[in-house]
Short mmCIF file of N, CA and C in Angstrom, two decimals:
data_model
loop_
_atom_site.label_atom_id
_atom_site.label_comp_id
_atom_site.label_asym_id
_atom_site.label_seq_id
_atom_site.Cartn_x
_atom_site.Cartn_y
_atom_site.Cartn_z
N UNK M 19 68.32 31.06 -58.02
CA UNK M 19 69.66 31.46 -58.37
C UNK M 19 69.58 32.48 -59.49
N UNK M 20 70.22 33.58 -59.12
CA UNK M 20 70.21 34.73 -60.22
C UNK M 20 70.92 35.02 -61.37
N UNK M 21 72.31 33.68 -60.74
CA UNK M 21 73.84 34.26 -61.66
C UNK M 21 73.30 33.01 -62.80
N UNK M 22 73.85 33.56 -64.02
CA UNK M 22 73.68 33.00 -65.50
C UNK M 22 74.58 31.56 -65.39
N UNK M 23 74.05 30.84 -66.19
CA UNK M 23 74.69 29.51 -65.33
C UNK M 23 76.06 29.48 -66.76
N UNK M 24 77.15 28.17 -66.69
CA UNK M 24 78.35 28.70 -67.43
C UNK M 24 77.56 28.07 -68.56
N UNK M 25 76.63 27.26 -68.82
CA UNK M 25 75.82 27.02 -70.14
C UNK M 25 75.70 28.28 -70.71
N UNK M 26 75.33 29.36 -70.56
CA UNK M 26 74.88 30.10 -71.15
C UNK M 26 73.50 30.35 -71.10
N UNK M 27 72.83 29.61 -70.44
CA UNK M 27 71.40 29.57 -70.27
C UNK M 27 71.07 31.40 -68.80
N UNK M 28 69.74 31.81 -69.30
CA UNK M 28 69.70 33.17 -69.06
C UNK M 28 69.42 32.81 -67.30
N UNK M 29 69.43 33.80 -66.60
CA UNK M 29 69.37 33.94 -65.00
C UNK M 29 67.92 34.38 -65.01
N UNK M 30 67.51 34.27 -63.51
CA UNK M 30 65.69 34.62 -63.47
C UNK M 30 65.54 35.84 -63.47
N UNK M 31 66.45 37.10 -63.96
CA UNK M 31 65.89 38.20 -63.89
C UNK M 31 65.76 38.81 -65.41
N UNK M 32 66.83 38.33 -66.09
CA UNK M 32 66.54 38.22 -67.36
C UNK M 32 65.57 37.57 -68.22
N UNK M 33 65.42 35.96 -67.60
CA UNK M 33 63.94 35.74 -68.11
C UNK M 33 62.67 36.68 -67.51
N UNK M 34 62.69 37.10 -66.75
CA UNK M 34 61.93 38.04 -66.25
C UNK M 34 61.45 39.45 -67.55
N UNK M 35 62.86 39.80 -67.33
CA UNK M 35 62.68 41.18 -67.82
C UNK M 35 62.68 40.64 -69.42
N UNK M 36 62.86 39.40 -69.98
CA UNK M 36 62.57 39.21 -71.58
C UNK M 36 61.18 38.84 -71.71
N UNK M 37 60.45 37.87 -70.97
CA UNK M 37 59.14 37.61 -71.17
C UNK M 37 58.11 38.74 -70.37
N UNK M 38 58.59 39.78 -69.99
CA UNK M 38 57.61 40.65 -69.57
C UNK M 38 57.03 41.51 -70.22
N UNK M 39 57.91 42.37 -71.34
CA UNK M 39 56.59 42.60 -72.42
C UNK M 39 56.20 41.91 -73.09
N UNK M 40 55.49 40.74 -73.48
CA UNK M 40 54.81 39.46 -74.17
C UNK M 40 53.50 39.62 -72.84
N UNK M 41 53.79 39.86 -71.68
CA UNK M 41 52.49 39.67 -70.71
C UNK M 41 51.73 40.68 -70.71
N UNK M 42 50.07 40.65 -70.98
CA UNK M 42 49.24 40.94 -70.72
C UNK M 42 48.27 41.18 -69.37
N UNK M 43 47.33 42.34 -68.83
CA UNK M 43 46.54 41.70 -67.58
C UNK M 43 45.36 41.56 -68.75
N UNK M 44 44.53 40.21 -68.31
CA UNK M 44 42.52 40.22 -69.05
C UNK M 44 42.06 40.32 -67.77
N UNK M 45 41.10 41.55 -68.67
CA UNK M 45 39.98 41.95 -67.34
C UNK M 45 38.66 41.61 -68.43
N UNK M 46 37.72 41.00 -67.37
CA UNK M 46 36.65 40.95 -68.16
C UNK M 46 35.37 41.70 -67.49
N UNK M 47 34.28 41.88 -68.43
CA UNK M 47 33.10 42.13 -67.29
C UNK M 47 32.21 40.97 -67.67
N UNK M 48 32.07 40.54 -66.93
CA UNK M 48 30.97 39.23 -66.86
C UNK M 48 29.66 39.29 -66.96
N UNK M 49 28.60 38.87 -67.71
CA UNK M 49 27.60 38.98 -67.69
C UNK M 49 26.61 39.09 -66.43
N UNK M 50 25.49 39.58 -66.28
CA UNK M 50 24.75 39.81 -64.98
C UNK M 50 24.35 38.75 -64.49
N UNK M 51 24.89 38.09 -62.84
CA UNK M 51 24.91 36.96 -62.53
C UNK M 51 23.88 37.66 -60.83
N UNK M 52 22.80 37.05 -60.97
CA UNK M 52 21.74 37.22 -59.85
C UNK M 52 21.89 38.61 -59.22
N UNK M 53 21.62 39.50 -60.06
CA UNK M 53 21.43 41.24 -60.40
C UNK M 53 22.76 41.21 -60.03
N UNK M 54 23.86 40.59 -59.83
CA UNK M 54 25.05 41.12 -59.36
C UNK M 54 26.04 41.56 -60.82
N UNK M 55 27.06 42.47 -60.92
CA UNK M 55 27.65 42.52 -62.11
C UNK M 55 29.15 42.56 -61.24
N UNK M 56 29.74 41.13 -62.21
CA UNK M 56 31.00 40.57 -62.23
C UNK M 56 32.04 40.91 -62.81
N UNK M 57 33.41 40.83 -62.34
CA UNK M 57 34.24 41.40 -63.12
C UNK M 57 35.16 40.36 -62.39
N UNK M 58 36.11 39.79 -64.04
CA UNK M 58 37.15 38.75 -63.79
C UNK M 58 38.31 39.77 -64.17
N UNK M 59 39.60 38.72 -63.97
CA UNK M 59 41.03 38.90 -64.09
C UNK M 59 41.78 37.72 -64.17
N UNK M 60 43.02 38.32 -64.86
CA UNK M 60 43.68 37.00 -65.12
C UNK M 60 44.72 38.07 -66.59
N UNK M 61 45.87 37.03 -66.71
CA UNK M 61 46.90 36.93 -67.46
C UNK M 61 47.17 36.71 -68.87
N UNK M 62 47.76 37.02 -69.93
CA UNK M 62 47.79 36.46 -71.21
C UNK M 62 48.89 36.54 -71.58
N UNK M 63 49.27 35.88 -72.86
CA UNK M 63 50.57 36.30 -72.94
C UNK M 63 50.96 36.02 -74.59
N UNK M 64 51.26 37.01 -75.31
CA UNK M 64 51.07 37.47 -76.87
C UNK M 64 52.38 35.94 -77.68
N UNK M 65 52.06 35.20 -78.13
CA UNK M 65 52.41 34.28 -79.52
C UNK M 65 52.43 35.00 -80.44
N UNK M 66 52.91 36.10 -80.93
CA UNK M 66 52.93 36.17 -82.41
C UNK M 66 51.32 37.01 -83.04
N UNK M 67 52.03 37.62 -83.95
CA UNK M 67 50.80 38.33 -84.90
C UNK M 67 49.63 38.73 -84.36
N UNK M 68 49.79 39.21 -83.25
CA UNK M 68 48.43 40.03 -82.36
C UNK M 68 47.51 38.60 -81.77
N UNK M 69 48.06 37.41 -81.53
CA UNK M 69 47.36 36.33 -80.81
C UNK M 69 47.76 36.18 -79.69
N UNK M 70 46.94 36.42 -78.72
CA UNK M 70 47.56 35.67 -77.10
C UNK M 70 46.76 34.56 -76.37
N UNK M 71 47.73 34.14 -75.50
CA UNK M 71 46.41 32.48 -74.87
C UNK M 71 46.69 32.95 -73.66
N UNK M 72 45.39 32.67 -73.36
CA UNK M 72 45.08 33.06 -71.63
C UNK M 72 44.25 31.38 -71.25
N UNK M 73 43.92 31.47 -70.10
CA UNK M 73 43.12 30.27 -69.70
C UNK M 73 41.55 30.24 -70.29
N UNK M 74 41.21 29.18 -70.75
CA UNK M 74 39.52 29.69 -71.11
C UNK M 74 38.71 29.88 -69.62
N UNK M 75 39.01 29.72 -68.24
CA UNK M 75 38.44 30.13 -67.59
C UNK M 75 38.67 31.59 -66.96
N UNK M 76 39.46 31.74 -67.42
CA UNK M 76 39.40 33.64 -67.32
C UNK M 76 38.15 34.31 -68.06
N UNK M 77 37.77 33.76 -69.16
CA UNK M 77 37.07 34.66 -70.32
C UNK M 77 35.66 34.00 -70.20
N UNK M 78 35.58 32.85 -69.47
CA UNK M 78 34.25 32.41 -69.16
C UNK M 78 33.35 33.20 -68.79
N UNK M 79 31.99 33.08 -69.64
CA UNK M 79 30.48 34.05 -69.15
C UNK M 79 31.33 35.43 -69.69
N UNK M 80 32.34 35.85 -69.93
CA UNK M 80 32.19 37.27 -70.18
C UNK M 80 32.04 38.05 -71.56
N UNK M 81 31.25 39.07 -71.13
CA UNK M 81 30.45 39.77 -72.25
C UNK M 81 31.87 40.36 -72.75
N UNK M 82 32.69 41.44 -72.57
CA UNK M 82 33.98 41.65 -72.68
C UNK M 82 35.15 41.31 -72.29
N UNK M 83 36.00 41.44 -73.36
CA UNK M 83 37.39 40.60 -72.81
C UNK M 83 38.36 42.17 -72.90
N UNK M 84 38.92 42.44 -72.05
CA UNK M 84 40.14 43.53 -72.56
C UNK M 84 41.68 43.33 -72.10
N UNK M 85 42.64 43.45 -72.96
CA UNK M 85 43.68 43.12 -72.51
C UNK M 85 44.63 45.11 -72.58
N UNK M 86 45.01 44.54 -70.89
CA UNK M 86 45.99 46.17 -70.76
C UNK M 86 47.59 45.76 -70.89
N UNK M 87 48.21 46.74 -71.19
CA UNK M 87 49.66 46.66 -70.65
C UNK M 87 49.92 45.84 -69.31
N UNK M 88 50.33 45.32 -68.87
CA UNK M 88 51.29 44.67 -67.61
C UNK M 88 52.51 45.12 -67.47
N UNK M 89 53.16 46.47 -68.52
CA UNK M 89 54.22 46.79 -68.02
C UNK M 89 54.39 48.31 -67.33
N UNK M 90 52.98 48.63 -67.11
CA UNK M 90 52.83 50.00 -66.73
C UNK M 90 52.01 49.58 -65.05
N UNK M 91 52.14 50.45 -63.82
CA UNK M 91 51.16 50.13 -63.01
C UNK M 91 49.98 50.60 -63.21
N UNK M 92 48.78 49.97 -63.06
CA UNK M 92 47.77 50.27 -63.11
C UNK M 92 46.68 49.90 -62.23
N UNK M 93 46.20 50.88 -61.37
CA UNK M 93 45.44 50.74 -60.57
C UNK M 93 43.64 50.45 -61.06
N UNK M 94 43.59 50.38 -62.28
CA UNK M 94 42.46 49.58 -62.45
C UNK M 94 42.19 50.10 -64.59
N UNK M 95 41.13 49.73 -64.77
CA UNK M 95 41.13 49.67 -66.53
C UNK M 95 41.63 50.97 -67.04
N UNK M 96 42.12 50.90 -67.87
CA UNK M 96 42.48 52.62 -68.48
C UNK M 96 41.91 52.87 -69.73
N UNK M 97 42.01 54.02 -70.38
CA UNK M 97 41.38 54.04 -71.88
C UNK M 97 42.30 53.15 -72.57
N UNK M 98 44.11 52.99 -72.17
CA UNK M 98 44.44 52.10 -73.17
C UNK M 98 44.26 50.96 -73.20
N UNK M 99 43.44 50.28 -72.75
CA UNK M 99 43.23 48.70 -72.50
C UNK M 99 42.30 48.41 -73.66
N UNK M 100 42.68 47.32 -74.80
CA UNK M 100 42.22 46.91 -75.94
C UNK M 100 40.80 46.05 -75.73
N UNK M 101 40.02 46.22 -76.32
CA UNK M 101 38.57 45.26 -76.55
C UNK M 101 39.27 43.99 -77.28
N UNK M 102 39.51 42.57 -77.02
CA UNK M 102 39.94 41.84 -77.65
C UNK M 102 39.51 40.72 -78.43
N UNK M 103 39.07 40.55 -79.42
CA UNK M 103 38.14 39.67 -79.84
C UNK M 103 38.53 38.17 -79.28
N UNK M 104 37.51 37.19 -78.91
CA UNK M 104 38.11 35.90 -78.71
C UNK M 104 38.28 35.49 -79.53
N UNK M 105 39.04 34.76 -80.21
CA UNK M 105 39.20 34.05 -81.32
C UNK M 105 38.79 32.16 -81.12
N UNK M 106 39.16 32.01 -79.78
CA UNK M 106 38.58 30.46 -79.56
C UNK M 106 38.74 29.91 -78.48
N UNK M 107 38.06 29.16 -77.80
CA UNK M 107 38.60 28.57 -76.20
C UNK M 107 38.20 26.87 -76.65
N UNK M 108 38.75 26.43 -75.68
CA UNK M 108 38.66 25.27 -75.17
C UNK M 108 38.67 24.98 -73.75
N UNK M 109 37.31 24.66 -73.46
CA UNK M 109 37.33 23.96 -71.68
C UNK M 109 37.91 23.15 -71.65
N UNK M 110 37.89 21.94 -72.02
CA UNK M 110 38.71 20.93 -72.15
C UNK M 110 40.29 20.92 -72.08
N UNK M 111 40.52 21.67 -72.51
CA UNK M 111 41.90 22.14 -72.23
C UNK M 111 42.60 23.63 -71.68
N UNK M 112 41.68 24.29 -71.13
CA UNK M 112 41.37 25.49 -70.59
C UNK M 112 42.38 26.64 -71.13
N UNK M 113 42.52 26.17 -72.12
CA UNK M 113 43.08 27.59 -73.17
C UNK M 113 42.23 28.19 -74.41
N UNK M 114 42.38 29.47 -74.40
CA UNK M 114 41.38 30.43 -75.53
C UNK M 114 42.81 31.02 -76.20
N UNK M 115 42.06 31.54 -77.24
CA UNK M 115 42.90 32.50 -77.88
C UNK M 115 42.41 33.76 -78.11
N UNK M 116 42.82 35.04 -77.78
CA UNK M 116 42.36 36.22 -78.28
C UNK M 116 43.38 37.17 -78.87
N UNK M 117 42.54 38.21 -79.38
CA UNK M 117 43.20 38.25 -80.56
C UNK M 117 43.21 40.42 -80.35
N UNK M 118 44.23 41.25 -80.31
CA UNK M 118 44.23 42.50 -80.52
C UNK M 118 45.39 42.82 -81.66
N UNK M 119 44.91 44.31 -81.95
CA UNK M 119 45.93 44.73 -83.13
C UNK M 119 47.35 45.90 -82.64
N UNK M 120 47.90 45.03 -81.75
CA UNK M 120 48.72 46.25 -80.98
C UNK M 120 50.02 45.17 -80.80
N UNK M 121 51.13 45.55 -81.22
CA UNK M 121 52.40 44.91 -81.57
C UNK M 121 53.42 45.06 -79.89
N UNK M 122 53.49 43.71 -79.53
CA UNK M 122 54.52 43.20 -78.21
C UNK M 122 55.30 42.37 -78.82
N UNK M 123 55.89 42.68 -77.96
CA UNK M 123 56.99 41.27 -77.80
C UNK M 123 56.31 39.75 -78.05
N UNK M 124 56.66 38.62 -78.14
CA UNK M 124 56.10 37.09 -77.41
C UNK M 124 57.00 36.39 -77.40
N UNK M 125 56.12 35.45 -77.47
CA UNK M 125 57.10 33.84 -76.44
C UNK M 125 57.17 32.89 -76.93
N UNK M 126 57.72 32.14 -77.48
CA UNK M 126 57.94 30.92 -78.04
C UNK M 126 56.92 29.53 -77.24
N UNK M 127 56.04 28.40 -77.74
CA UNK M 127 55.96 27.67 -77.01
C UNK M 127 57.60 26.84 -76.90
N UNK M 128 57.49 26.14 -76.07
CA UNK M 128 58.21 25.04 -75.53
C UNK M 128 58.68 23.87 -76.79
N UNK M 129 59.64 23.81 -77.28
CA UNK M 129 59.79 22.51 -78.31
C UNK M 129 59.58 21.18 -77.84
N UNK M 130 59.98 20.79 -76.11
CA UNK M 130 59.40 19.67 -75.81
C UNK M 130 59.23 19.78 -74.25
N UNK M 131 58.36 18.34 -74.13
CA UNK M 131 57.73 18.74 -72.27
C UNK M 131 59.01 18.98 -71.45
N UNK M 132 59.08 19.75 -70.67
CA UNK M 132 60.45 19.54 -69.25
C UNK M 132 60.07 18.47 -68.69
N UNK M 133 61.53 17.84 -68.02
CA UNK M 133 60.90 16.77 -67.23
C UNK M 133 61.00 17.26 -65.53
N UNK M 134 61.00 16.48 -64.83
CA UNK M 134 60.30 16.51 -63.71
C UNK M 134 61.72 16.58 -62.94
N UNK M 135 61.57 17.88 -62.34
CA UNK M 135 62.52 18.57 -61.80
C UNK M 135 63.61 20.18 -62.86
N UNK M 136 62.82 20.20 -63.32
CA UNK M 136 62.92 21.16 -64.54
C UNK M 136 62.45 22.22 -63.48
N UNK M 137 63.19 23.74 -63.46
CA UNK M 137 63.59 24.74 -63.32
C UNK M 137 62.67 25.81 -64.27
N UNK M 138 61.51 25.58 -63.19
CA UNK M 138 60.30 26.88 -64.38
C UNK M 138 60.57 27.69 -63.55
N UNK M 139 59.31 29.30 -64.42
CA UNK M 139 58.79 30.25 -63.61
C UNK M 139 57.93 30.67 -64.34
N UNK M 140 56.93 31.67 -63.03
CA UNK M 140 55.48 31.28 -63.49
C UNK M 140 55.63 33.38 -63.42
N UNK M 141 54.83 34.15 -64.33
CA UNK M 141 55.07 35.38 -64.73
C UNK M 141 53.15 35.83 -64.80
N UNK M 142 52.74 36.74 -64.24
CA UNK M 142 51.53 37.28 -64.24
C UNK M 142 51.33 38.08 -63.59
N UNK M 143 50.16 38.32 -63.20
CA UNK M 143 49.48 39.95 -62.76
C UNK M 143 48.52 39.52 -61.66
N UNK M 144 48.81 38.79 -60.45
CA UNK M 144 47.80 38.24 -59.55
C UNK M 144 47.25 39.51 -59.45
N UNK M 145 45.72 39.41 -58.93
CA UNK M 145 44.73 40.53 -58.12
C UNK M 145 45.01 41.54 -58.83
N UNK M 146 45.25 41.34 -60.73
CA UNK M 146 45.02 42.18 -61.48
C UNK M 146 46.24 43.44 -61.36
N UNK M 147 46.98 43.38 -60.43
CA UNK M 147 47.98 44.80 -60.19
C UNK M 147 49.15 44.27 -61.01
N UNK M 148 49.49 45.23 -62.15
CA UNK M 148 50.46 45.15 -62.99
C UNK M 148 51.40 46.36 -61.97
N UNK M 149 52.83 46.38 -62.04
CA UNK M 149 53.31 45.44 -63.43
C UNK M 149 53.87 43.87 -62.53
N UNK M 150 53.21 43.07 -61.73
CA UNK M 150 52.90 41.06 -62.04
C UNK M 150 53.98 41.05 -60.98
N UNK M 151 53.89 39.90 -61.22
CA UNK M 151 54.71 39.24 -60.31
C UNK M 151 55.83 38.02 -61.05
N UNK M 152 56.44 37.99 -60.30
CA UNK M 152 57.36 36.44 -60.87
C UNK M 152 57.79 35.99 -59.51
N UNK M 153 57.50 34.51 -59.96
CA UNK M 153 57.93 33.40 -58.99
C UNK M 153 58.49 32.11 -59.89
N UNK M 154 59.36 31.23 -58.98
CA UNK M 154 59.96 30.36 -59.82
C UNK M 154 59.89 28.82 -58.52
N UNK M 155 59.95 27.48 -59.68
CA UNK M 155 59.41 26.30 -58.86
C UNK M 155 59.94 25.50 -59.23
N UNK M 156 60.10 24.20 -59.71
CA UNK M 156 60.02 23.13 -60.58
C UNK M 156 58.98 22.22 -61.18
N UNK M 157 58.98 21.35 -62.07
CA UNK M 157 57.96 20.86 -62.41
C UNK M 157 57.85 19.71 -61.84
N UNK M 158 56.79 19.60 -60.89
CA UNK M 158 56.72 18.18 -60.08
C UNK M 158 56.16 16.95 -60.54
N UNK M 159 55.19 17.23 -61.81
CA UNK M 159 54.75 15.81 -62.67
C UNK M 159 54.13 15.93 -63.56
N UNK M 160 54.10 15.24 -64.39
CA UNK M 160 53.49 15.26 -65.69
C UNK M 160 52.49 14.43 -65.65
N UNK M 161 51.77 14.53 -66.28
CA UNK M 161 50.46 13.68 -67.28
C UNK M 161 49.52 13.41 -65.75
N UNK M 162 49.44 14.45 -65.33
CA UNK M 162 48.29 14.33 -64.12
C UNK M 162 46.75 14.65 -64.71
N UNK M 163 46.01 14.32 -64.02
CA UNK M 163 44.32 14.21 -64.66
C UNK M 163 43.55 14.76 -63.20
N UNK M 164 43.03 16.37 -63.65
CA UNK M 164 42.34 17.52 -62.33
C UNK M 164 40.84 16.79 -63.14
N UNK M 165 39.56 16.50 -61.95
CA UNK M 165 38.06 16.44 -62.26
C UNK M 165 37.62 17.01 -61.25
N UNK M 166 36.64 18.08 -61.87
CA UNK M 166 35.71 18.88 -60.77
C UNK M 166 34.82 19.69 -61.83
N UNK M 167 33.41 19.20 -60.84
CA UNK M 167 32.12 20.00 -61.48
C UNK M 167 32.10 18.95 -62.69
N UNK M 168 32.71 17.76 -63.08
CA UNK M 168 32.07 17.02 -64.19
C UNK M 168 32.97 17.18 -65.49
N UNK M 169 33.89 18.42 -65.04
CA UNK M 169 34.64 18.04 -66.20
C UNK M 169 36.25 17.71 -66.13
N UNK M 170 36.75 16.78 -67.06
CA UNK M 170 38.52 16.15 -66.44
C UNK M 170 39.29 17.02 -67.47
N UNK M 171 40.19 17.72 -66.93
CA UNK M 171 41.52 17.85 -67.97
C UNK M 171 42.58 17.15 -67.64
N UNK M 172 42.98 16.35 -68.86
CA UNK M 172 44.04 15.53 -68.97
C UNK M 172 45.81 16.02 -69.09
N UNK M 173 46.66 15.21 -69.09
CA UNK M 173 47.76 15.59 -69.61
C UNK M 173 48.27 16.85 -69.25
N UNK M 174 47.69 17.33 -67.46
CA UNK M 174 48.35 18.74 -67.08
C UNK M 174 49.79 18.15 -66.73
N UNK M 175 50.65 19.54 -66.74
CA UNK M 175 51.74 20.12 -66.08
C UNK M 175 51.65 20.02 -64.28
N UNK M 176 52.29 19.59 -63.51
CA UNK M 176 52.15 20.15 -62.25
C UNK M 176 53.27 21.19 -61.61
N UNK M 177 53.78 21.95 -61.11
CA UNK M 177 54.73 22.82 -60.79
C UNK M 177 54.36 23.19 -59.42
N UNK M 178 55.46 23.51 -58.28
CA UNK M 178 55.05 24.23 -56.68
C UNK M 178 55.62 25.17 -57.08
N UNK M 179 55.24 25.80 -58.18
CA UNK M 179 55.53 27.31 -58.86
C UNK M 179 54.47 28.18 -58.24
N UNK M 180 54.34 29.53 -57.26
CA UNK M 180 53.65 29.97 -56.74
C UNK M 180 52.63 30.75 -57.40
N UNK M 181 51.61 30.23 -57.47
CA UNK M 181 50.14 31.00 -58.73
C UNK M 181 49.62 31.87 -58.16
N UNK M 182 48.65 33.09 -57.77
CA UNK M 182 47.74 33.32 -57.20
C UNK M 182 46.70 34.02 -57.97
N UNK M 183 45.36 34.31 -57.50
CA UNK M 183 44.12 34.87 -58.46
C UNK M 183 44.69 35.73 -59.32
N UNK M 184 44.28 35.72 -60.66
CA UNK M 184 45.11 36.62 -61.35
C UNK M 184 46.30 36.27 -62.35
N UNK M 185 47.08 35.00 -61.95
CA UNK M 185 47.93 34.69 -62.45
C UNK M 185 47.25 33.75 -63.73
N UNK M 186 46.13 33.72 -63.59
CA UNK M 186 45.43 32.28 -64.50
C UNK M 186 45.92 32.74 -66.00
N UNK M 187 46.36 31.81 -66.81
CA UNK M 187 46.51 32.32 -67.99
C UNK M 187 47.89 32.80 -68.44
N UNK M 188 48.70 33.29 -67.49
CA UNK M 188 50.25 33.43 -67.93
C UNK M 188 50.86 32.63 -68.13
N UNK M 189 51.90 32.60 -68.84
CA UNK M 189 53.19 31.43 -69.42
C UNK M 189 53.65 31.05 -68.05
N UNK M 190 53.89 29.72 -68.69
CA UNK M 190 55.13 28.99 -67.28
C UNK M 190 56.46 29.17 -68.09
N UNK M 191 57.75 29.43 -67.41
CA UNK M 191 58.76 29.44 -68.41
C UNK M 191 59.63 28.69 -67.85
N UNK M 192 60.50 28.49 -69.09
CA UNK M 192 61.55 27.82 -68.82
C UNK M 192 63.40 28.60 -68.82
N UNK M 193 64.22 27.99 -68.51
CA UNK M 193 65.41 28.83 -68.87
C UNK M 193 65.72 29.39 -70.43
N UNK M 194 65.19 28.53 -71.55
CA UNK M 194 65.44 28.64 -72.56
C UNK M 194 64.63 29.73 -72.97
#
């Protein structure tokens, strides 16, 4: 639904067009994996004072992290795409933080969990082509527990909010 509801709460094109400069694309180049040389992708999305959180499995194994505009199209890295220092990941909870000196917009986290049937949308740069995509879902459950390859993350989000390669690492949003 597009029209602004009589709450006052914003419509999906406006959350759109407000959390879209806060989004980032991360491209990485990955270290040399069996003479092959890798290159990831994936989403970020700027908190404040030149910090953004992407997934820590976006930035995994990679020798460079760079974050471009997402509001320009771009058919692949440009000179303006920033070298971004990591500042910190966590597997365990598959968020990093990195860090550039170039002033966006951002995003507020969430003051408390949505509950289940809550009215998200999910904002990123699948298959790396800015300027992203938006799709919108609900949140289908909380406090679910994903294990694979040995390691569990706890206490996810679930949403049939539509993700695809690329999207890893962008905000889920809410109306607020």
């Amino acid at each position: 639904n597009n029209q602004a509801s009589t709450s006052g709460q914003l419509n999906a094109s406006e959350i759109y067009q407000q959390a879209k400069p806060a989004v980032m694309t991360v491209r990485t180049d990955l270290a040399r994996l069996d003479d092959l040389e890798a290159r990831g992708v994936g989403t970020a999305f700027h908190i404040g004072s030149g910090y953004f959180v992407t997934s820590a499995h976006v930035i995994a194994g990679a020798r460079d992290v760079m974050l471009e505009d997402s509001n320009r199209t771009l058919e692949k890295p440009n000179k303006n795409a920033k070298v971004a220092q990591v500042i910190g990941r966590d597997t365990l909870t598959d968020i990093a933080v990195l860090k550039i000196d170039t002033p966006t917009s951002s995003l507020e986290w969430a003051s408390e969990l949505p509950a289940i049937g809550t009215n998200v949308f999910a904002i990123g740069n699948p298959f790396g082509r800015a300027p992203g995509s938006f799709s919108s879902g609900i949140v289908s459950g909380l406090e679910r527990v994903f294990t694979a390859e040995g390691l569990t993350l706890v206490h996810l989000l679930q949403t049939d909010t539509a993700i695809n390669p690329g999207n890893s690492g962008g905000p889920l949003l809410n109306v607020e």
